Amino acid sequence: MQFAMLKEKTDDNRKLIEDAKSELVECEEQKKELLEKLEAIRDKETASKQKLASAADDSTKISRTVRFAKSKVGRFLNSSVMDGLI
């Protein structure tokens, strides 16, 4: 009787160990997938930051060009044709 109970407990314990190992393997696989996704997200974030910095730089350059052009046009409009003839 006791032998049968011990055998059953041993079998149950082996099953628990196998299940726990299987769950561990599954967790490791999920963790690996998540780390790969995280790396992809970080790469995308870096690319987006670079695009943003480039676009902001372009915007600054465009704004300077527009201000310069407005200044030139303003000076041109403020000077009369007669000033050029005199």
PDB file of N, CA and C in Angstrom:
ATOM      1  N   MET A   1       0.810  -1.195   0.000  1.00  0.00           N
ATOM      2  CA  MET A   1       0.000   0.000   0.000  1.00  0.00           C
ATOM      3  C   MET A   1       0.855   1.262   0.000  1.00  0.00           C
ATOM      4  N   GLN A   2       1.766   1.337   0.966  1.00  0.00           N
ATOM      5  CA  GLN A   2       2.595   2.537   1.052  1.00  0.00           C
ATOM      6  C   GLN A   2       3.446   2.691  -0.200  1.00  0.00           C
ATOM      7  N   PHE A   3       3.900   1.580  -0.728  1.00  0.00           N
ATOM      8  CA  PHE A   3       4.713   1.638  -1.938  1.00  0.00           C
ATOM      9  C   PHE A   3       3.910   2.238  -3.095  1.00  0.00           C
ATOM     10  N   ALA A   4       2.657   1.835  -3.203  1.00  0.00           N
ATOM     11  CA  ALA A   4       1.795   2.349  -4.275  1.00  0.00           C
ATOM     12  C   ALA A   4       1.579   3.851  -4.111  1.00  0.00           C
ATOM     13  N   MET A   5       1.392   4.295  -2.874  1.00  0.00           N
ATOM     14  CA  MET A   5       1.192   5.731  -2.620  1.00  0.00           C
ATOM     15  C   MET A   5       2.461   6.516  -2.933  1.00  0.00           C
ATOM     16  N   LEU A   6       3.603   5.987  -2.532  1.00  0.00           N
ATOM     17  CA  LEU A   6       4.869   6.660  -2.824  1.00  0.00           C
ATOM     18  C   LEU A   6       5.124   6.712  -4.328  1.00  0.00           C
ATOM     19  N   LYS A   7       4.800   5.617  -5.008  1.00  0.00           N
ATOM     20  CA  LYS A   7       4.974   5.588  -6.462  1.00  0.00           C
ATOM     21  C   LYS A   7       4.086   6.640  -7.113  1.00  0.00           C
ATOM     22  N   GLU A   8       2.848   6.746  -6.635  1.00  0.00           N
ATOM     23  CA  GLU A   8       1.912   7.735  -7.186  1.00  0.00           C
ATOM     24  C   GLU A   8       2.421   9.154  -6.929  1.00  0.00           C
ATOM     25  N   LYS A   9       2.911   9.412  -5.722  1.00  0.00           N
ATOM     26  CA  LYS A   9       3.459  10.737  -5.397  1.00  0.00           C
ATOM     27  C   LYS A   9       4.676  11.046  -6.265  1.00  0.00           C
ATOM     28  N   THR A  10       5.519  10.041  -6.475  1.00  0.00           N
ATOM     29  CA  THR A  10       6.695  10.224  -7.322  1.00  0.00           C
ATOM     30  C   THR A  10       6.274  10.553  -8.750  1.00  0.00           C
ATOM     31  N   ASP A  11       5.296   9.830  -9.248  1.00  0.00           N
ATOM     32  CA  ASP A  11       4.802  10.084 -10.606  1.00  0.00           C
ATOM     33  C   ASP A  11       4.189  11.481 -10.717  1.00  0.00           C
ATOM     34  N   ASP A  12       3.403  11.843  -9.702  1.00  0.00           N
ATOM     35  CA  ASP A  12       2.796  13.183  -9.689  1.00  0.00           C
ATOM     36  C   ASP A  12       3.878  14.263  -9.662  1.00  0.00           C
ATOM     37  N   ASN A  13       4.910  14.029  -8.850  1.00  0.00           N
ATOM     38  CA  ASN A  13       5.997  14.998  -8.738  1.00  0.00           C
ATOM     39  C   ASN A  13       6.750  15.118 -10.065  1.00  0.00           C
ATOM     40  N   ARG A  14       7.005  13.989 -10.719  1.00  0.00           N
ATOM     41  CA  ARG A  14       7.666  14.028 -12.034  1.00  0.00           C
ATOM     42  C   ARG A  14       6.838  14.832 -13.028  1.00  0.00           C
ATOM     43  N   LYS A  15       5.529  14.615 -12.980  1.00  0.00           N
ATOM     44  CA  LYS A  15       4.625  15.342 -13.890  1.00  0.00           C
ATOM     45  C   LYS A  15       4.705  16.845 -13.612  1.00  0.00           C
ATOM     46  N   LEU A  16       4.713  17.211 -12.332  1.00  0.00           N
ATOM     47  CA  LEU A  16       4.832  18.625 -11.968  1.00  0.00           C
ATOM     48  C   LEU A  16       6.147  19.214 -12.475  1.00  0.00           C
ATOM     49  N   ILE A  17       7.220  18.452 -12.336  1.00  0.00           N
ATOM     50  CA  ILE A  17       8.532  18.919 -12.805  1.00  0.00           C
ATOM     51  C   ILE A  17       8.518  19.105 -14.317  1.00  0.00           C
ATOM     52  N   GLU A  18       7.970  18.137 -15.037  1.00  0.00           N
ATOM     53  CA  GLU A  18       7.889  18.236 -16.500  1.00  0.00           C
ATOM     54  C   GLU A  18       7.054  19.445 -16.921  1.00  0.00           C
ATOM     55  N   ASP A  19       5.916  19.636 -16.247  1.00  0.00           N
ATOM     56  CA  ASP A  19       5.050  20.776 -16.564  1.00  0.00           C
ATOM     57  C   ASP A  19       5.765  22.100 -16.304  1.00  0.00           C
ATOM     58  N   ALA A  20       6.461  22.171 -15.170  1.00  0.00           N
ATOM     59  CA  ALA A  20       7.173  23.408 -14.823  1.00  0.00           C
ATOM     60  C   ALA A  20       8.285  23.690 -15.831  1.00  0.00           C
ATOM     61  N   LYS A  21       9.008  22.647 -16.242  1.00  0.00           N
ATOM     62  CA  LYS A  21      10.059  22.830 -17.248  1.00  0.00           C
ATOM     63  C   LYS A  21       9.468  23.296 -18.571  1.00  0.00           C
ATOM     64  N   SER A  22       8.354  22.706 -18.934  1.00  0.00           N
ATOM     65  CA  SER A  22       7.684  23.090 -20.179  1.00  0.00           C
ATOM     66  C   SER A  22       7.234  24.551 -20.124  1.00  0.00           C
ATOM     67  N   GLU A  23       6.680  24.953 -18.983  1.00  0.00           N
ATOM     68  CA  GLU A  23       6.267  26.349 -18.810  1.00  0.00           C
ATOM     69  C   GLU A  23       7.468  27.283 -18.874  1.00  0.00           C
ATOM     70  N   LEU A  24       8.576  26.856 -18.291  1.00  0.00           N
ATOM     71  CA  LEU A  24       9.798  27.665 -18.332  1.00  0.00           C
ATOM     72  C   LEU A  24      10.274  27.870 -19.767  1.00  0.00           C
ATOM     73  N   VAL A  25      10.258  26.802 -20.551  1.00  0.00           N
ATOM     74  CA  VAL A  25      10.661  26.898 -21.959  1.00  0.00           C
ATOM     75  C   VAL A  25       9.734  27.863 -22.692  1.00  0.00           C
ATOM     76  N   GLU A  26       8.442  27.750 -22.427  1.00  0.00           N
ATOM     77  CA  GLU A  26       7.464  28.641 -23.061  1.00  0.00           C
ATOM     78  C   GLU A  26       7.716  30.095 -22.667  1.00  0.00           C
ATOM     79  N   CYS A  27       8.004  30.321 -21.397  1.00  0.00           N
ATOM     80  CA  CYS A  27       8.296  31.684 -20.927  1.00  0.00           C
ATOM     81  C   CYS A  27       9.545  32.239 -21.603  1.00  0.00           C
ATOM     82  N   GLU A  28      10.567  31.418 -21.733  1.00  0.00           N
ATOM     83  CA  GLU A  28      11.802  31.857 -22.393  1.00  0.00           C
ATOM     84  C   GLU A  28      11.536  32.230 -23.851  1.00  0.00           C
ATOM     85  N   GLU A  29      10.709  31.439 -24.529  1.00  0.00           N
ATOM     86  CA  GLU A  29      10.370  31.734 -25.922  1.00  0.00           C
ATOM     87  C   GLU A  29       9.600  33.050 -26.023  1.00  0.00           C
ATOM     88  N   GLN A  30       8.634  33.233 -25.124  1.00  0.00           N
ATOM     89  CA  GLN A  30       7.863  34.476 -25.123  1.00  0.00           C
ATOM     90  C   GLN A  30       8.761  35.666 -24.822  1.00  0.00           C
ATOM     91  N   LYS A  31       9.677  35.491 -23.886  1.00  0.00           N
ATOM     92  CA  LYS A  31      10.602  36.567 -23.532  1.00  0.00           C
ATOM     93  C   LYS A  31      11.474  36.927 -24.731  1.00  0.00           C
ATOM     94  N   LYS A  32      11.948  35.926 -25.443  1.00  0.00           N
ATOM     95  CA  LYS A  32      12.769  36.165 -26.627  1.00  0.00           C
ATOM     96  C   LYS A  32      11.982  36.950 -27.678  1.00  0.00           C
ATOM     97  N   GLU A  33      10.724  36.547 -27.909  1.00  0.00           N
ATOM     98  CA  GLU A  33       9.875  37.257 -28.868  1.00  0.00           C
ATOM     99  C   GLU A  33       9.679  38.711 -28.450  1.00  0.00           C
ATOM    100  N   LEU A  34       9.422  38.924 -27.162  1.00  0.00           N
ATOM    101  CA  LEU A  34       9.213  40.286 -26.671  1.00  0.00           C
ATOM    102  C   LEU A  34      10.470  41.134 -26.802  1.00  0.00           C
ATOM    103  N   LEU A  35      11.625  40.539 -26.538  1.00  0.00           N
ATOM    104  CA  LEU A  35      12.881  41.278 -26.681  1.00  0.00           C
ATOM    105  C   LEU A  35      13.121  41.666 -28.138  1.00  0.00           C
ATOM    106  N   GLU A  36      12.769  40.766 -29.056  1.00  0.00           N
ATOM    107  CA  GLU A  36      12.898  41.081 -30.480  1.00  0.00           C
ATOM    108  C   GLU A  36      11.951  42.218 -30.863  1.00  0.00           C
ATOM    109  N   LYS A  37      10.724  42.164 -30.344  1.00  0.00           N
ATOM    110  CA  LYS A  37       9.766  43.241 -30.618  1.00  0.00           C
ATOM    111  C   LYS A  37      10.257  44.560 -30.031  1.00  0.00           C
ATOM    112  N   LEU A  38      10.796  44.503 -28.816  1.00  0.00           N
ATOM    113  CA  LEU A  38      11.316  45.708 -28.170  1.00  0.00           C
ATOM    114  C   LEU A  38      12.447  46.305 -28.995  1.00  0.00           C
ATOM    115  N   GLU A  39      13.317  45.462 -29.509  1.00  0.00           N
ATOM    116  CA  GLU A  39      14.424  45.947 -30.335  1.00  0.00           C
ATOM    117  C   GLU A  39      13.894  46.607 -31.604  1.00  0.00           C
ATOM    118  N   ALA A  40      12.879  46.006 -32.212  1.00  0.00           N
ATOM    119  CA  ALA A  40      12.280  46.589 -33.414  1.00  0.00           C
ATOM    120  C   ALA A  40      11.642  47.941 -33.098  1.00  0.00           C
ATOM    121  N   ILE A  41      10.984  48.036 -31.952  1.00  0.00           N
ATOM    122  CA  ILE A  41      10.362  49.301 -31.544  1.00  0.00           C
ATOM    123  C   ILE A  41      11.431  50.358 -31.295  1.00  0.00           C
ATOM    124  N   ARG A  42      12.519  49.966 -30.666  1.00  0.00           N
ATOM    125  CA  ARG A  42      13.611  50.926 -30.415  1.00  0.00           C
ATOM    126  C   ARG A  42      14.223  51.409 -31.723  1.00  0.00           C
ATOM    127  N   ASP A  43      14.385  50.503 -32.684  1.00  0.00           N
ATOM    128  CA  ASP A  43      14.912  50.895 -33.994  1.00  0.00           C
ATOM    129  C   ASP A  43      13.972  51.888 -34.673  1.00  0.00           C
ATOM    130  N   LYS A  44      12.671  51.604 -34.588  1.00  0.00           N
ATOM    131  CA  LYS A  44      11.671  52.499 -35.186  1.00  0.00           C
ATOM    132  C   LYS A  44      11.690  53.855 -34.484  1.00  0.00           C
ATOM    133  N   GLU A  45      11.827  53.840 -33.162  1.00  0.00           N
ATOM    134  CA  GLU A  45      11.887  55.080 -32.386  1.00  0.00           C
ATOM    135  C   GLU A  45      13.100  55.912 -32.805  1.00  0.00           C
ATOM    136  N   THR A  46      14.245  55.259 -32.951  1.00  0.00           N
ATOM    137  CA  THR A  46      15.463  55.957 -33.363  1.00  0.00           C
ATOM    138  C   THR A  46      15.285  56.577 -34.745  1.00  0.00           C
ATOM    139  N   ALA A  47      14.709  55.818 -35.667  1.00  0.00           N
ATOM    140  CA  ALA A  47      14.477  56.336 -37.018  1.00  0.00           C
ATOM    141  C   ALA A  47      13.521  57.525 -36.983  1.00  0.00           C
ATOM    142  N   SER A  48      12.486  57.439 -36.161  1.00  0.00           N
ATOM    143  CA  SER A  48      11.521  58.537 -36.047  1.00  0.00           C
ATOM    144  C   SER A  48      12.173  59.784 -35.466  1.00  0.00           C
ATOM    145  N   LYS A  49      13.031  59.605 -34.464  1.00  0.00           N
ATOM    146  CA  LYS A  49      13.731  60.750 -33.878  1.00  0.00           C
ATOM    147  C   LYS A  49      14.649  61.407 -34.903  1.00  0.00           C
ATOM    148  N   GLN A  50      15.307  60.584 -35.716  1.00  0.00           N
ATOM    149  CA  GLN A  50      16.184  61.132 -36.751  1.00  0.00           C
ATOM    150  C   GLN A  50      15.377  61.897 -37.797  1.00  0.00           C
ATOM    151  N   LYS A  51      14.222  61.331 -38.186  1.00  0.00           N
ATOM    152  CA  LYS A  51      13.351  62.024 -39.147  1.00  0.00           C
ATOM    153  C   LYS A  51      12.875  63.348 -38.577  1.00  0.00           C
ATOM    154  N   LEU A  52      12.483  63.324 -37.308  1.00  0.00           N
ATOM    155  CA  LEU A  52      12.005  64.536 -36.650  1.00  0.00           C
ATOM    156  C   LEU A  52      13.094  65.596 -36.605  1.00  0.00           C
ATOM    157  N   ALA A  53      14.296  65.206 -36.242  1.00  0.00           N
ATOM    158  CA  ALA A  53      15.405  66.160 -36.171  1.00  0.00           C
ATOM    159  C   ALA A  53      15.704  66.742 -37.548  1.00  0.00           C
ATOM    160  N   SER A  54      15.682  65.900 -38.567  1.00  0.00           N
ATOM    161  CA  SER A  54      15.940  66.363 -39.928  1.00  0.00           C
ATOM    162  C   SER A  54      14.841  67.318 -40.394  1.00  0.00           C
ATOM    163  N   ALA A  55      13.586  66.958 -40.121  1.00  0.00           N
ATOM    164  CA  ALA A  55      12.465  67.813 -40.519  1.00  0.00           C
ATOM    165  C   ALA A  55      12.503  69.142 -39.772  1.00  0.00           C
ATOM    166  N   ALA A  56      12.852  69.114 -38.493  1.00  0.00           N
ATOM    167  CA  ALA A  56      12.945  70.350 -37.710  1.00  0.00           C
ATOM    168  C   ALA A  56      14.067  71.232 -38.255  1.00  0.00           C
ATOM    169  N   ASP A  57      15.188  70.631 -38.630  1.00  0.00           N
ATOM    170  CA  ASP A  57      16.302  71.372 -39.219  1.00  0.00           C
ATOM    171  C   ASP A  57      15.880  72.000 -40.546  1.00  0.00           C
ATOM    172  N   ASP A  58      15.187  71.213 -41.376  1.00  0.00           N
ATOM    173  CA  ASP A  58      14.689  71.743 -42.649  1.00  0.00           C
ATOM    174  C   ASP A  58      13.709  72.886 -42.419  1.00  0.00           C
ATOM    175  N   SER A  59      12.856  72.740 -41.418  1.00  0.00           N
ATOM    176  CA  SER A  59      11.881  73.785 -41.111  1.00  0.00           C
ATOM    177  C   SER A  59      12.584  75.081 -40.719  1.00  0.00           C
ATOM    178  N   THR A  60      13.638  74.962 -39.920  1.00  0.00           N
ATOM    179  CA  THR A  60      14.410  76.138 -39.511  1.00  0.00           C
ATOM    180  C   THR A  60      15.042  76.808 -40.727  1.00  0.00           C
ATOM    181  N   LYS A  61      15.610  76.009 -41.621  1.00  0.00           N
ATOM    182  CA  LYS A  61      16.231  76.558 -42.833  1.00  0.00           C
ATOM    183  C   LYS A  61      15.196  77.254 -43.714  1.00  0.00           C
ATOM    184  N   ILE A  62      14.031  76.640 -43.849  1.00  0.00           N
ATOM    185  CA  ILE A  62      12.966  77.236 -44.661  1.00  0.00           C
ATOM    186  C   ILE A  62      12.514  78.550 -44.044  1.00  0.00           C
ATOM    187  N   SER A  63      12.346  78.576 -42.725  1.00  0.00           N
ATOM    188  CA  SER A  63      11.924  79.807 -42.046  1.00  0.00           C
ATOM    189  C   SER A  63      12.938  80.925 -42.255  1.00  0.00           C
ATOM    190  N   ARG A  64      14.219  80.600 -42.173  1.00  0.00           N
ATOM    191  CA  ARG A  64      15.258  81.612 -42.415  1.00  0.00           C
ATOM    192  C   ARG A  64      15.178  82.140 -43.844  1.00  0.00           C
ATOM    193  N   THR A  65      14.994  81.231 -44.792  1.00  0.00           N
ATOM    194  CA  THR A  65      14.904  81.636 -46.198  1.00  0.00           C
ATOM    195  C   THR A  65      13.705  82.548 -46.416  1.00  0.00           C
ATOM    196  N   VAL A  66      12.582  82.199 -45.807  1.00  0.00           N
ATOM    197  CA  VAL A  66      11.371  83.020 -45.948  1.00  0.00           C
ATOM    198  C   VAL A  66      11.592  84.395 -45.328  1.00  0.00           C
ATOM    199  N   ARG A  67      12.187  84.450 -44.129  1.00  0.00           N
ATOM    200  CA  ARG A  67      12.454  85.750 -43.499  1.00  0.00           C
ATOM    201  C   ARG A  67      13.394  86.591 -44.365  1.00  0.00           C
ATOM    202  N   PHE A  68      14.420  85.965 -44.907  1.00  0.00           N
ATOM    203  CA  PHE A  68      15.367  86.676 -45.761  1.00  0.00           C
ATOM    204  C   PHE A  68      14.657  87.213 -47.005  1.00  0.00           C
ATOM    205  N   ALA A  69      13.815  86.373 -47.617  1.00  0.00           N
ATOM    206  CA  ALA A  69      13.088  86.795 -48.817  1.00  0.00           C
ATOM    207  C   ALA A  69      12.123  87.933 -48.490  1.00  0.00           C
ATOM    208  N   LYS A  70      11.420  87.840 -47.367  1.00  0.00           N
ATOM    209  CA  LYS A  70      10.497  88.909 -46.973  1.00  0.00           C
ATOM    210  C   LYS A  70      11.257  90.211 -46.749  1.00  0.00           C
ATOM    211  N   SER A  71      12.419  90.111 -46.139  1.00  0.00           N
ATOM    212  CA  SER A  71      13.235  91.292 -45.887  1.00  0.00           C
ATOM    213  C   SER A  71      13.644  91.955 -47.199  1.00  0.00           C
ATOM    214  N   LYS A  72      14.070  91.144 -48.160  1.00  0.00           N
ATOM    215  CA  LYS A  72      14.478  91.688 -49.460  1.00  0.00           C
ATOM    216  C   LYS A  72      13.294  92.333 -50.175  1.00  0.00           C
ATOM    217  N   VAL A  73      12.154  91.642 -50.144  1.00  0.00           N
ATOM    218  CA  VAL A  73      10.958  92.183 -50.802  1.00  0.00           C
ATOM    219  C   VAL A  73      10.527  93.461 -50.108  1.00  0.00           C
ATOM    220  N   GLY A  74      10.586  93.478 -48.784  1.00  0.00           N
ATOM    221  CA  GLY A  74      10.206  94.678 -48.034  1.00  0.00           C
ATOM    222  C   GLY A  74      11.099  95.853 -48.383  1.00  0.00           C
ATOM    223  N   ARG A  75      12.402  95.626 -48.477  1.00  0.00           N
ATOM    224  CA  ARG A  75      13.320  96.709 -48.855  1.00  0.00           C
ATOM    225  C   ARG A  75      13.040  97.182 -50.276  1.00  0.00           C
ATOM    226  N   PHE A  76      12.754  96.229 -51.137  1.00  0.00           N
ATOM    227  CA  PHE A  76      12.466  96.586 -52.526  1.00  0.00           C
ATOM    228  C   PHE A  76      11.199  97.435 -52.607  1.00  0.00           C
ATOM    229  N   LEU A  77      10.171  97.030 -51.868  1.00  0.00           N
ATOM    230  CA  LEU A  77       8.910  97.768 -51.910  1.00  0.00           C
ATOM    231  C   LEU A  77       9.036  99.137 -51.253  1.00  0.00           C
ATOM    232  N   ASN A  78       9.888  99.254 -50.242  1.00  0.00           N
ATOM    233  CA  ASN A  78      10.052 100.525 -49.544  1.00  0.00           C
ATOM    234  C   ASN A  78      10.886 101.522 -50.345  1.00  0.00           C
ATOM    235  N   SER A  79      11.709 101.034 -51.218  1.00  0.00           N
ATOM    236  CA  SER A  79      12.480 101.974 -52.041  1.00  0.00           C
ATOM    237  C   SER A  79      11.652 102.296 -53.280  1.00  0.00           C
ATOM    238  N   SER A  80      11.660 103.539 -53.667  1.00  0.00           N
ATOM    239  CA  SER A  80      10.849 103.934 -54.822  1.00  0.00           C
ATOM    240  C   SER A  80      11.669 103.816 -56.093  1.00  0.00           C
ATOM    241  N   VAL A  81      10.988 103.772 -57.155  1.00  0.00           N
ATOM    242  CA  VAL A  81      11.646 103.727 -58.461  1.00  0.00           C
ATOM    243  C   VAL A  81      12.426 105.018 -58.666  1.00  0.00           C
ATOM    244  N   MET A  82      11.935 106.112 -58.150  1.00  0.00           N
ATOM    245  CA  MET A  82      12.598 107.407 -58.302  1.00  0.00           C
ATOM    246  C   MET A  82      13.944 107.410 -57.589  1.00  0.00           C
ATOM    247  N   ASP A  83      14.014 106.711 -56.415  1.00  0.00           N
ATOM    248  CA  ASP A  83      15.285 106.641 -55.690  1.00  0.00           C
ATOM    249  C   ASP A  83      16.357 106.012 -56.570  1.00  0.00           C
ATOM    250  N   GLY A  84      15.965 105.080 -57.381  1.00  0.00           N
ATOM    251  CA  GLY A  84      16.906 104.422 -58.266  1.00  0.00           C
ATOM    252  C   GLY A  84      17.324 105.315 -59.412  1.00  0.00           C
ATOM    253  N   LEU A  85      16.477 106.252 -59.786  1.00  0.00           N
ATOM    254  CA  LEU A  85      16.782 107.134 -60.910  1.00  0.00           C
ATOM    255  C   LEU A  85      17.619 108.328 -60.482  1.00  0.00           C
ATOM    256  N   ILE A  86      17.517 108.711 -59.255  1.00  0.00           N
ATOM    257  CA  ILE A  86      18.225 109.903 -58.790  1.00  0.00           C
ATOM    258  C   ILE A  86      19.641 109.629 -58.464  1.00  0.00           C
TER     259      ILE A  86
END
